[in-house]
mmCIF file of C-alpha atoms in Angstrom:
data_model
loop_
_atom_site.group_PDB
_atom_site.id
_atom_site.type_symbol
_atom_site.label_atom_id
_atom_site.label_comp_id
_atom_site.label_asym_id
_atom_site.label_seq_id
_atom_site.Cartn_x
_atom_site.Cartn_y
_atom_site.Cartn_z
ATOM 1 C CA MET E 1 0.000 -0.004 0.006
ATOM 2 C CA ALA E 2 1.132 3.561 -0.531
ATOM 3 C CA LYS E 3 0.645 7.215 0.343
ATOM 4 C CA VAL E 4 -1.352 9.277 -2.120
ATOM 5 C CA THR E 5 1.609 11.577 -2.766
ATOM 6 C CA GLU E 6 3.728 8.498 -3.651
ATOM 7 C CA LEU E 7 1.098 7.216 -6.034
ATOM 8 C CA PHE E 8 0.908 10.606 -7.689
ATOM 9 C CA ALA E 9 4.677 10.902 -8.033
ATOM 10 C CA LYS E 10 4.934 7.479 -9.750
ATOM 11 C CA ARG E 11 1.894 7.844 -12.028
ATOM 12 C CA GLY E 12 3.760 8.391 -15.305
ATOM 13 C CA ALA E 13 1.272 8.690 -18.207
ATOM 14 C CA ARG E 14 -1.311 6.524 -16.479
ATOM 15 C CA PRO E 15 -4.353 8.335 -15.074
ATOM 16 C CA LEU E 16 -4.855 7.920 -11.332
ATOM 17 C CA PHE E 17 -8.183 7.065 -9.765
ATOM 18 C CA ILE E 18 -9.374 7.380 -6.176
ATOM 19 C CA VAL E 19 -12.837 5.863 -5.806
ATOM 20 C CA ASP E 20 -15.288 6.926 -3.163
ATOM 21 C CA VAL E 21 -16.701 3.953 -1.236
ATOM 22 C CA SER E 22 -19.315 3.650 1.560
ATOM 23 C CA PRO E 23 -18.797 1.648 4.751
ATOM 24 C CA PRO E 24 -21.661 -0.747 5.456
ATOM 25 C CA ARG E 25 -24.682 -0.160 7.634
ATOM 26 C CA SER E 26 -23.605 -3.139 9.758
ATOM 27 C CA SER E 27 -20.524 -4.785 11.214
ATOM 28 C CA ASP E 28 -20.391 -7.343 8.395
ATOM 29 C CA PRO E 29 -16.820 -7.286 7.044
ATOM 30 C CA SER E 30 -17.735 -9.038 3.740
ATOM 31 C CA PHE E 31 -18.374 -5.703 1.958
ATOM 32 C CA ALA E 32 -14.634 -5.294 1.518
ATOM 33 C CA ARG E 33 -14.396 -8.264 -0.830
ATOM 34 C CA GLU E 34 -16.691 -6.483 -3.306
ATOM 35 C CA LEU E 35 -13.898 -4.020 -4.063
ATOM 36 C CA ARG E 36 -11.341 -6.556 -5.250
ATOM 37 C CA GLY E 37 -11.957 -6.032 -8.980
ATOM 38 C CA LEU E 38 -12.342 -2.212 -8.761
ATOM 39 C CA GLY E 39 -8.991 -1.392 -10.319
ATOM 40 C CA ALA E 40 -8.584 1.839 -8.331
ATOM 41 C CA ASP E 41 -5.298 3.240 -7.158
ATOM 42 C CA ALA E 42 -6.862 3.979 -3.799
ATOM 43 C CA VAL E 43 -10.291 4.200 -2.210
ATOM 44 C CA SER E 44 -11.605 7.036 -0.079
ATOM 45 C CA VAL E 45 -13.721 5.592 2.729
ATOM 46 C CA ALA E 46 -16.601 8.037 3.124
ATOM 47 C CA TYR E 47 -17.545 9.273 6.584
ATOM 48 C CA SER E 48 -21.164 8.437 7.532
ATOM 49 C CA PRO E 49 -22.740 8.975 4.058
ATOM 50 C CA GLY E 50 -26.292 10.307 4.424
ATOM 51 C CA ARG E 51 -25.519 11.024 8.082
ATOM 52 C CA ALA E 52 -26.332 7.340 8.745
ATOM 53 C CA VAL E 53 -24.879 5.007 11.358
ATOM 54 C CA ARG E 54 -22.190 3.145 9.449
ATOM 55 C CA MET E 55 -18.975 1.242 10.225
ATOM 56 C CA ASP E 56 -16.226 3.441 11.545
ATOM 57 C CA THR E 57 -13.893 4.591 8.711
ATOM 58 C CA VAL E 58 -10.749 3.345 10.465
ATOM 59 C CA ALA E 59 -12.189 -0.160 10.827
ATOM 60 C CA ALA E 60 -13.630 -0.140 7.319
ATOM 61 C CA SER E 61 -10.335 1.004 5.813
ATOM 62 C CA ALA E 62 -8.397 -1.744 7.633
ATOM 63 C CA LEU E 63 -10.813 -4.375 6.325
ATOM 64 C CA ILE E 64 -10.554 -3.072 2.748
ATOM 65 C CA LYS E 65 -6.752 -3.036 2.882
ATOM 66 C CA LYS E 66 -6.682 -6.633 4.069
ATOM 67 C CA ALA E 67 -9.475 -8.109 1.899
ATOM 68 C CA ALA E 68 -9.065 -6.096 -1.317
ATOM 69 C CA GLY E 69 -5.410 -5.116 -1.216
ATOM 70 C CA LEU E 70 -6.154 -1.457 -1.857
ATOM 71 C CA SER E 71 -4.551 1.703 -0.561
ATOM 72 C CA THR E 72 -7.157 3.502 1.530
ATOM 73 C CA ILE E 73 -7.924 7.035 2.551
ATOM 74 C CA VAL E 74 -9.588 7.294 5.994
ATOM 75 C CA ASN E 75 -12.084 10.153 6.215
ATOM 76 C CA PHE E 76 -12.106 12.049 9.491
ATOM 77 C CA ALA E 77 -15.008 14.502 10.137
ATOM 78 C CA THR E 78 -14.673 17.381 12.529
ATOM 79 C CA ARG E 79 -18.456 17.367 13.063
ATOM 80 C CA ASP E 80 -18.713 14.430 15.414
ATOM 81 C CA ALA E 81 -15.672 14.302 17.726
ATOM 82 C CA ASN E 82 -13.553 16.470 19.926
ATOM 83 C CA ARG E 83 -9.822 16.903 19.456
ATOM 84 C CA LEU E 84 -8.895 14.188 21.949
ATOM 85 C CA ALA E 85 -11.091 11.643 20.143
ATOM 86 C CA LEU E 86 -9.862 12.643 16.663
ATOM 87 C CA GLN E 87 -6.210 12.351 17.704
ATOM 88 C CA MET E 88 -6.876 8.959 19.191
ATOM 89 C CA GLN E 89 -8.496 7.897 15.915
ATOM 90 C CA ALA E 90 -5.388 9.163 14.064
ATOM 91 C CA LEU E 91 -3.152 7.051 16.297
ATOM 92 C CA GLY E 92 -5.360 4.007 15.648
ATOM 93 C CA ALA E 93 -5.201 4.545 11.884
ATOM 94 C CA ASP E 94 -1.415 4.829 11.959
ATOM 95 C CA ALA E 95 -1.078 1.734 14.137
ATOM 96 C CA LEU E 96 -3.054 -0.301 11.509
ATOM 97 C CA GLY E 97 -0.757 0.845 8.731
ATOM 98 C CA LEU E 98 -3.354 3.166 7.137
ATOM 99 C CA GLU E 99 -1.222 5.858 5.556
ATOM 100 C CA ASN E 100 -3.746 8.392 4.252
ATOM 101 C CA VAL E 101 -6.419 10.521 5.860
ATOM 102 C CA LEU E 102 -8.892 12.989 4.376
ATOM 103 C CA ILE E 103 -10.209 15.764 6.542
ATOM 104 C CA VAL E 104 -13.817 16.757 6.017
ATOM 105 C CA LYS E 105 -16.275 18.881 7.932
ATOM 106 C CA GLY E 106 -19.261 16.527 7.671
ATOM 107 C CA ASP E 107 -22.746 17.479 6.443
ATOM 108 C CA ASP E 108 -24.915 19.521 8.808
ATOM 109 C CA PHE E 109 -27.662 17.620 10.578
ATOM 110 C CA GLY E 110 -31.232 18.225 9.373
ATOM 111 C CA GLU E 111 -34.295 19.161 11.350
ATOM 112 C CA LYS E 112 -35.224 15.538 11.940
ATOM 113 C CA ASP E 113 -32.031 15.025 13.954
ATOM 114 C CA GLN E 114 -32.433 18.160 16.116
ATOM 115 C CA GLY E 115 -32.434 17.042 19.745
ATOM 116 C CA ARG E 116 -31.232 13.507 18.858
ATOM 117 C CA VAL E 117 -27.588 14.250 17.995
ATOM 118 C CA ARG E 118 -25.217 17.140 18.485
ATOM 119 C CA ALA E 119 -22.472 18.452 16.257
ATOM 120 C CA VAL E 120 -19.135 18.985 17.987
ATOM 121 C CA HIS E 121 -16.811 20.860 15.581
ATOM 122 C CA ASP E 122 -14.037 21.102 18.180
ATOM 123 C CA TYR E 123 -11.635 21.534 15.266
ATOM 124 C CA ARG E 124 -12.136 23.337 12.021
ATOM 125 C CA PRO E 125 -10.864 21.171 9.093
ATOM 126 C CA THR E 126 -7.843 23.432 8.603
ATOM 127 C CA GLU E 127 -7.048 23.138 12.345
ATOM 128 C CA LEU E 128 -7.227 19.306 12.235
ATOM 129 C CA ILE E 129 -4.924 19.274 9.197
ATOM 130 C CA ALA E 130 -2.340 21.244 11.220
ATOM 131 C CA ALA E 131 -2.899 19.090 14.272
ATOM 132 C CA ILE E 132 -2.224 15.813 12.424
ATOM 133 C CA ASN E 133 0.908 17.312 10.915
ATOM 134 C CA ARG E 134 1.960 18.160 14.438
ATOM 135 C CA MET E 135 1.353 14.495 15.390
ATOM 136 C CA ASN E 136 3.652 13.570 12.461
ATOM 137 C CA GLU E 137 6.267 15.699 14.273
ATOM 138 C CA GLY E 138 5.604 13.781 17.461
ATOM 139 C CA TYR E 139 3.274 16.030 19.527
ATOM 140 C CA ASP E 140 -0.348 15.847 20.531
ATOM 141 C CA PHE E 141 -2.805 18.741 20.794
ATOM 142 C CA ARG E 142 -1.595 19.567 24.343
ATOM 143 C CA GLY E 143 2.044 19.845 23.110
ATOM 144 C CA LEU E 144 2.956 16.595 24.899
ATOM 145 C CA ARG E 145 5.372 14.309 23.134
ATOM 146 C CA LEU E 146 4.056 11.073 21.592
ATOM 147 C CA THR E 147 6.123 7.978 22.227
ATOM 148 C CA ARG E 148 6.243 7.549 18.407
ATOM 149 C CA PRO E 149 5.224 10.125 15.754
ATOM 150 C CA THR E 150 2.510 9.283 13.252
ATOM 151 C CA ASP E 151 3.305 9.023 9.583
ATOM 152 C CA LEU E 152 0.095 10.124 7.863
ATOM 153 C CA CYS E 153 -0.463 11.712 4.481
ATOM 154 C CA VAL E 154 -3.137 14.350 4.960
ATOM 155 C CA GLY E 155 -5.726 15.318 2.347
ATOM 156 C CA ALA E 156 -8.239 18.132 2.152
ATOM 157 C CA ILE E 157 -11.345 19.091 0.187
ATOM 158 C CA VAL E 158 -11.908 21.833 -2.429
ATOM 159 C CA ASP E 159 -15.491 22.737 -3.291
ATOM 160 C CA LEU E 160 -15.430 24.163 -6.794
ATOM 161 C CA ALA E 161 -19.236 24.846 -6.664
ATOM 162 C CA ALA E 162 -18.716 27.301 -3.829
ATOM 163 C CA ASP E 163 -17.459 30.885 -4.039
ATOM 164 C CA PRO E 164 -14.180 30.567 -6.059
ATOM 165 C CA GLN E 165 -12.358 33.399 -4.298
ATOM 166 C CA ARG E 166 -13.145 32.072 -0.849
ATOM 167 C CA GLN E 167 -12.173 28.536 -1.923
ATOM 168 C CA ALA E 168 -8.822 29.795 -3.198
ATOM 169 C CA GLU E 169 -8.159 31.529 0.099
ATOM 170 C CA LEU E 170 -9.248 28.474 2.115
ATOM 171 C CA THR E 171 -7.139 26.144 -0.027
ATOM 172 C CA LEU E 172 -4.055 28.305 0.619
ATOM 173 C CA ARG E 173 -4.684 28.104 4.376
ATOM 174 C CA LYS E 174 -4.969 24.318 4.083
ATOM 175 C CA VAL E 175 -1.662 24.198 2.230
ATOM 176 C CA GLN E 176 -0.078 26.352 4.949
ATOM 177 C CA ALA E 177 -1.551 23.971 7.550
ATOM 178 C CA GLY E 178 0.208 21.075 5.858
ATOM 179 C CA ALA E 179 -2.304 19.405 3.450
ATOM 180 C CA HIS E 180 -0.415 17.035 1.199
ATOM 181 C CA PHE E 181 -3.117 16.482 -1.439
ATOM 182 C CA PHE E 182 -6.553 17.756 -2.433
ATOM 183 C CA ILE E 183 -9.787 16.173 -3.614
ATOM 184 C CA THR E 184 -12.433 18.324 -5.296
ATOM 185 C CA GLN E 185 -16.116 17.867 -4.957
ATOM 186 C CA ALA E 186 -17.943 16.758 -8.098
ATOM 187 C CA VAL E 187 -17.000 18.832 -11.142
ATOM 188 C CA TYR E 188 -19.647 19.263 -13.814
ATOM 189 C CA ASP E 189 -18.327 22.445 -15.476
ATOM 190 C CA THR E 190 -14.592 22.409 -16.342
ATOM 191 C CA LYS E 191 -14.577 26.191 -16.430
ATOM 192 C CA ARG E 192 -14.748 26.114 -12.624
ATOM 193 C CA VAL E 193 -11.407 24.275 -12.578
ATOM 194 C CA GLU E 194 -9.849 27.048 -14.672
ATOM 195 C CA GLN E 195 -11.420 29.748 -12.530
ATOM 196 C CA PHE E 196 -10.141 28.137 -9.342
ATOM 197 C CA ARG E 197 -6.644 27.863 -10.733
ATOM 198 C CA ARG E 198 -6.595 31.559 -11.604
ATOM 199 C CA ASN E 199 -7.942 32.565 -8.222
ATOM 200 C CA TYR E 200 -5.490 30.397 -6.380
ATOM 201 C CA GLU E 201 -2.529 31.730 -8.331
ATOM 202 C CA ALA E 202 -3.692 35.321 -7.594
ATOM 203 C CA VAL E 203 -4.036 34.578 -3.883
ATOM 204 C CA ALA E 204 -0.915 32.472 -3.400
ATOM 205 C CA GLY E 205 1.353 34.008 -6.031
ATOM 206 C CA ARG E 206 2.026 30.596 -7.513
ATOM 207 C CA ASN E 207 0.300 27.516 -8.789
ATOM 208 C CA LEU E 208 -1.146 24.918 -6.393
ATOM 209 C CA GLU E 209 1.868 22.571 -6.020
ATOM 210 C CA ARG E 210 -0.020 19.679 -4.511
ATOM 211 C CA PRO E 211 -1.686 16.683 -6.135
ATOM 212 C CA VAL E 212 -5.270 17.545 -6.980
ATOM 213 C CA PHE E 213 -7.848 14.856 -7.774
ATOM 214 C CA CYS E 214 -10.758 16.223 -9.727
ATOM 215 C CA GLY E 215 -14.181 14.917 -8.688
ATOM 216 C CA VAL E 216 -16.169 12.965 -11.255
ATOM 217 C CA GLN E 217 -19.575 11.749 -10.178
ATOM 218 C CA MET E 218 -21.304 9.044 -12.139
ATOM 219 C CA LEU E 219 -24.980 9.812 -12.314
ATOM 220 C CA MET E 220 -27.846 7.387 -12.593
ATOM 221 C CA LYS E 221 -31.574 7.597 -13.169
ATOM 222 C CA ASP E 222 -33.424 8.062 -9.864
ATOM 223 C CA GLY E 223 -30.079 8.016 -8.059
ATOM 224 C CA VAL E 224 -28.348 10.337 -5.601
ATOM 225 C CA ALA E 225 -26.417 13.292 -7.042
ATOM 226 C CA PHE E 226 -24.055 15.633 -5.282
ATOM 227 C CA GLY E 227 -23.841 19.283 -6.163
ATOM 228 C CA ASP E 228 -25.857 20.713 -9.057
ATOM 229 C CA PRO E 229 -25.588 18.518 -12.217
ATOM 230 C CA PRO E 230 -26.419 20.386 -15.451
ATOM 231 C CA ALA E 231 -29.900 19.855 -16.804
ATOM 232 C CA ALA E 232 -28.437 18.528 -20.057
ATOM 233 C CA MET E 233 -26.570 15.829 -18.223
ATOM 234 C CA LEU E 234 -29.651 14.836 -16.235
ATOM 235 C CA ARG E 235 -31.673 14.655 -19.419
ATOM 236 C CA ALA E 236 -29.070 12.461 -21.029
ATOM 237 C CA ILE E 237 -29.277 10.055 -18.123
ATOM 238 C CA GLU E 238 -33.068 10.100 -18.187
ATOM 239 C CA GLY E 239 -32.903 9.459 -21.917
ATOM 240 C CA GLY E 240 -30.855 6.295 -21.412
ATOM 241 C CA ARG E 241 -27.343 7.456 -22.105
ATOM 242 C CA SER E 242 -24.694 5.384 -20.382
ATOM 243 C CA ASN E 243 -23.261 6.902 -17.193
ATOM 244 C CA VAL E 244 -19.985 5.284 -18.091
ATOM 245 C CA GLU E 245 -19.834 7.264 -21.361
ATOM 246 C CA LEU E 246 -20.733 10.528 -19.586
ATOM 247 C CA ALA E 247 -18.082 9.994 -16.926
ATOM 248 C CA LEU E 248 -15.439 9.173 -19.597
ATOM 249 C CA GLU E 249 -16.443 12.321 -21.477
ATOM 250 C CA LEU E 250 -15.892 14.418 -18.384
ATOM 251 C CA VAL E 251 -12.560 12.698 -17.669
ATOM 252 C CA ALA E 252 -11.478 13.505 -21.253
ATOM 253 C CA ASN E 253 -12.472 17.158 -20.895
ATOM 254 C CA LEU E 254 -10.611 17.447 -17.593
ATOM 255 C CA ALA E 255 -7.578 15.807 -19.158
ATOM 256 C CA LYS E 256 -7.506 18.590 -21.733
ATOM 257 C CA LEU E 257 -6.910 21.006 -18.792
ATOM 258 C CA GLY E 258 -3.960 18.837 -17.643
ATOM 259 C CA CYS E 259 -5.883 16.836 -15.035
ATOM 260 C CA ASP E 260 -4.622 13.277 -14.795
ATOM 261 C CA ALA E 261 -5.785 12.338 -11.311
ATOM 262 C CA PHE E 262 -9.469 11.747 -10.556
ATOM 263 C CA TYR E 263 -11.820 11.212 -7.626
ATOM 264 C CA LEU E 264 -14.481 8.922 -9.019
ATOM 265 C CA VAL E 265 -17.884 8.683 -7.234
ATOM 266 C CA PRO E 266 -19.698 5.543 -8.395
ATOM 267 C CA PRO E 267 -23.432 5.723 -9.153
ATOM 268 C CA ILE E 268 -25.404 5.848 -5.917
ATOM 269 C CA PHE E 269 -28.817 4.239 -5.567
ATOM 270 C CA LYS E 270 -31.494 5.677 -3.316
ATOM 271 C CA GLY E 271 -30.716 4.097 -0.008
ATOM 272 C CA GLY E 272 -26.949 4.461 -0.444
ATOM 273 C CA ALA E 273 -25.865 1.322 -2.317
ATOM 274 C CA ARG E 274 -23.100 1.877 -4.916
ATOM 275 C CA ASP E 275 -22.550 0.505 -8.437
ATOM 276 C CA TYR E 276 -18.893 -0.282 -8.182
ATOM 277 C CA ALA E 277 -18.932 -2.300 -11.390
ATOM 278 C CA ALA E 278 -19.755 0.849 -13.343
ATOM 279 C CA ALA E 279 -16.834 2.662 -11.722
ATOM 280 C CA ALA E 280 -14.495 -0.228 -12.663
ATOM 281 C CA LYS E 281 -15.587 0.153 -16.290
ATOM 282 C CA VAL E 282 -14.650 3.881 -16.302
ATOM 283 C CA ILE E 283 -11.225 3.119 -14.839
ATOM 284 C CA ALA E 284 -10.508 0.346 -17.321
ATOM 285 C CA ALA E 285 -11.665 2.399 -20.342
ATOM 286 C CA ALA E 286 -9.740 5.544 -19.297
ATOM 287 C CA ARG E 287 -6.534 3.605 -18.936
ATOM 288 C CA ALA E 288 -7.078 1.727 -22.225
ATOM 289 C CA GLU E 289 -7.216 5.086 -24.021
ATOM 290 C CA LYS E 290 -3.773 6.022 -22.556
ATOM 291 C CA ARG E 291 -2.030 2.878 -23.802
#
C-alpha cells in the first residue's frame, strides 16, 4: 500500500483514480471483498454517508486493505468528535498501517435530527490538518510528546461549486496547515477548474503545487447526485445514455486541462448502495485510451 503523494509521483502517463466507497450499515466485514476488482489506485472511505450509522472509517479501511489489497484514505469528520477523540483515531489509523487521511467537515444535521444528535466541531478542518501534521512531528494537541510520531499523508477538500475566491483563500490556508493532497467535490463544469486555478494563483502568487484529484460523479436515473448537475446531463441520463460514457467524457475534458488524477464517485442508488462495477468500467476504459 502507498501514500497518495507516492502514487501521484509514480503515475507516469497513467491516469490515477481514487474511488469513493461507503462503509456498510452493519458490522459485516464481507463488503470489503466487493472491491477486489475495482482497479482503483486507492479508495476514499466516506464518513457516515447520508448522516447514517455506518462502520467506523478506520475499521472499514483496515478491512478493505486486508481483503481487497487497496490503498485506503480514511475520512475524518470534525463534526462528530472533539480533538482528543480525533487524535486517538489518528493514532489508531497509523497503528493499523493506514497511511492516508482525508479531513472533512461533515454534512450539517437536518431538522429531523435536532435534539437527537449534537455536532461537535471542536476543530475546523484546517485546524485538524495542522494538528495531524503536528502529530507527524511527534506532539499531541496539548504539546505533549508522543512515544512515536505518526506518519500520515493528509488530504483536504476543495469545493469548486462554492465561491471561487473564498475557496482559493481556504485552500491556501490548508496548504499552509500542511495538506499534502486535495480532492475536489464533483465537477460538472470544467470552467470552474480554470477559474479556481486563476484565483489560487492570484491569492498564493504561484500554482497549487500539491496533487489535486478532480471529482467525477457518475449519475444514474433516480439516483443520488451531489452538487448541481447540469440539466443537459440529467436529461441524457433520463434518456438512457450510459453513465460510463458521460463519466469518460468528463474525464477526457478534464484531461484537456492537464488533469490526470481523478476522484471517481460511483453511481449511488437511493438508499446508499453503490454501483462499483460501473466505476470499474470507467477506470479500465480511461486507462485503455492512454495505452
